[in-house]
C-alpha positions as a printed NumPy array, in Angstrom:
array([[ -0.142,   0.265,  -0.046],
       [  1.34 ,   3.505,  -0.809],
       [  2.544,   5.76 ,   2.027],
       [  0.017,   8.609,   2.096],
       [  0.1  ,  11.537,   4.672],
       [ -0.571,  15.25 ,   5.095],
       [  2.829,  17.141,   4.155],
       [  1.471,  20.523,   4.643],
       [ -1.573,  23.017,   5.245],
       [ -1.368,  26.481,   3.465],
       [ -2.6  ,  29.286,   5.864],
       [ -2.866,  32.929,   5.159],
       [ -1.496,  35.126,   7.662],
       [ -0.861,  38.685,   8.486],
       [  2.971,  38.222,   9.517],
       [  4.617,  35.118,   8.363],
       [  7.566,  35.695,  10.596],
       [  5.446,  36.288,  13.656],
       [  3.359,  33.248,  13.045],
       [  6.613,  31.169,  12.304],
       [  8.143,  32.188,  15.633],
       [  5.294,  31.252,  17.784],
       [  4.863,  27.955,  16.052],
       [  8.515,  27.417,  16.465],
       [  8.452,  28.382,  20.213],
       [  5.323,  26.234,  20.93 ],
       [  5.976,  23.043,  18.967],
       [ 10.039,  22.901,  18.688],
       [  9.728,  22.896,  14.86 ],
       [ 12.05 ,  24.736,  12.629],
       [ 11.864,  27.053,   9.362],
       [ 12.296,  24.634,   6.339],
       [ 12.012,  27.428,   3.88 ],
       [ 11.309,  31.211,   3.593],
       [ 11.034,  33.111,   0.371],
       [  8.833,  34.772,  -2.267],
       [  5.626,  33.305,  -2.983],
       [  2.825,  33.713,  -5.669],
       [  1.685,  37.053,  -6.681],
       [  4.428,  38.881,  -4.985],
       [  3.745,  37.401,  -1.427],
       [  5.852,  35.71 ,   1.095],
       [  5.894,  32.213,   2.477],
       [  7.404,  30.574,   5.354],
       [  7.445,  26.729,   5.757],
       [  7.532,  25.733,   9.363],
       [  7.554,  22.221,  10.775],
       [  9.793,  19.167,  10.966],
       [ 11.345,  17.114,   8.413],
       [  8.141,  15.38 ,   7.172],
       [  5.236,  17.88 ,   7.886],
       [  4.708,  21.805,   7.697],
       [  2.793,  24.639,   7.956],
       [  3.048,  26.955,   4.939],
       [  2.434,  30.348,   6.181],
       [  1.717,  32.903,   3.563],
       [  0.991,  36.717,   3.442],
       [ -0.101,  38.407,  -0.051],
       [  1.721,  41.676,  -0.772],
       [  0.41 ,  44.937,   0.291],
       [ -1.541,  45.705,   3.581],
       [ -1.32 ,  42.837,   6.009],
       [ -4.584,  40.899,   5.886],
       [ -5.313,  37.315,   7.296],
       [ -8.639,  37.082,   5.157],
       [ -8.221,  34.959,   2.249],
       [-11.767,  33.53 ,   1.136],
       [-10.598,  30.257,  -0.002],
       [ -9.876,  29.426,   3.425],
       [-13.066,  30.225,   5.325],
       [-14.072,  26.649,   5.998],
       [-11.156,  25.925,   8.02 ],
       [-12.304,  24.987,  11.704],
       [ -9.01 ,  24.   ,  13.369],
       [ -5.494,  22.583,  12.875],
       [ -4.741,  19.755,  15.469],
       [ -1.212,  19.259,  16.679],
       [ -0.36 ,  16.241,  18.69 ],
       [  2.143,  16.859,  21.64 ],
       [  3.669,  14.785,  24.437],
       [  2.928,  17.186,  27.256],
       [  0.034,  19.157,  27.079],
       [  0.632,  21.216,  30.238],
       [  3.896,  22.304,  28.916],
       [  2.476,  23.681,  25.632],
       [ -0.408,  25.455,  27.346],
       [  1.862,  27.348,  29.501],
       [  4.107,  28.507,  26.409],
       [  0.644,  29.378,  24.9  ],
       [ -0.3  ,  31.471,  27.694],
       [  3.285,  33.013,  27.849],
       [  2.867,  33.996,  24.325],
       [ -0.217,  36.111,  25.436],
       [ -2.799,  33.898,  23.847],
       [ -5.558,  32.468,  25.89 ],
       [ -6.109,  28.592,  25.985],
       [ -9.943,  27.348,  25.997],
       [-12.1  ,  24.385,  25.438],
       [-10.322,  22.26 ,  27.717],
       [-11.578,  18.703,  27.62 ],
       [-10.549,  15.082,  28.502],
       [-12.405,  12.408,  26.703],
       [-11.372,   9.193,  24.609],
       [ -9.009,   9.308,  23.048],
       [ -7.129,  12.079,  24.587],
       [ -6.833,  15.414,  26.552],
       [ -7.012,  18.74 ,  24.708],
       [ -7.283,  22.534,  24.709],
       [ -7.693,  25.083,  21.955],
       [ -6.261,  28.507,  21.241],
       [ -6.515,  31.219,  18.553],
       [ -3.241,  32.468,  17.218],
       [ -2.863,  36.265,  16.254],
       [ -4.763,  35.813,  13.08 ],
       [ -7.693,  34.006,  14.673],
       [ -6.746,  30.58 ,  13.332],
       [ -7.719,  27.956,  15.777],
       [ -5.487,  25.297,  16.914],
       [ -6.456,  22.021,  18.946],
       [ -3.605,  20.771,  20.968],
       [ -4.156,  17.176,  22.039],
       [ -2.085,  14.51 ,  24.108],
       [ -3.271,  10.708,  23.677],
       [ -3.046,   8.227,  26.375]])
């Protein structure tokens, strides 16, 4: 059977450097690539050696609105130490919410600087 996985998710953000710095800090990922993107914009790819988030900003005035992305609900990230990540989210000035503990794991949510929702979960 072929090896299939999600390689990346492309998000429009107001500041790729700011969001990349947050993602690096929270999850210990690194910048894989940084450069010019379509239509004169900029992208930063931040993740690990297999998966990443592509953080895109169009040229001109900062805007996180990109109509194609409207149906996105949240991005789920699995971590080993939920409490440590929550402390980092809070230290970054963001507010964790929606704490819950049900099968198959424990989780919380937060909105990043652009209102993108992340679910952080740890499995038993």
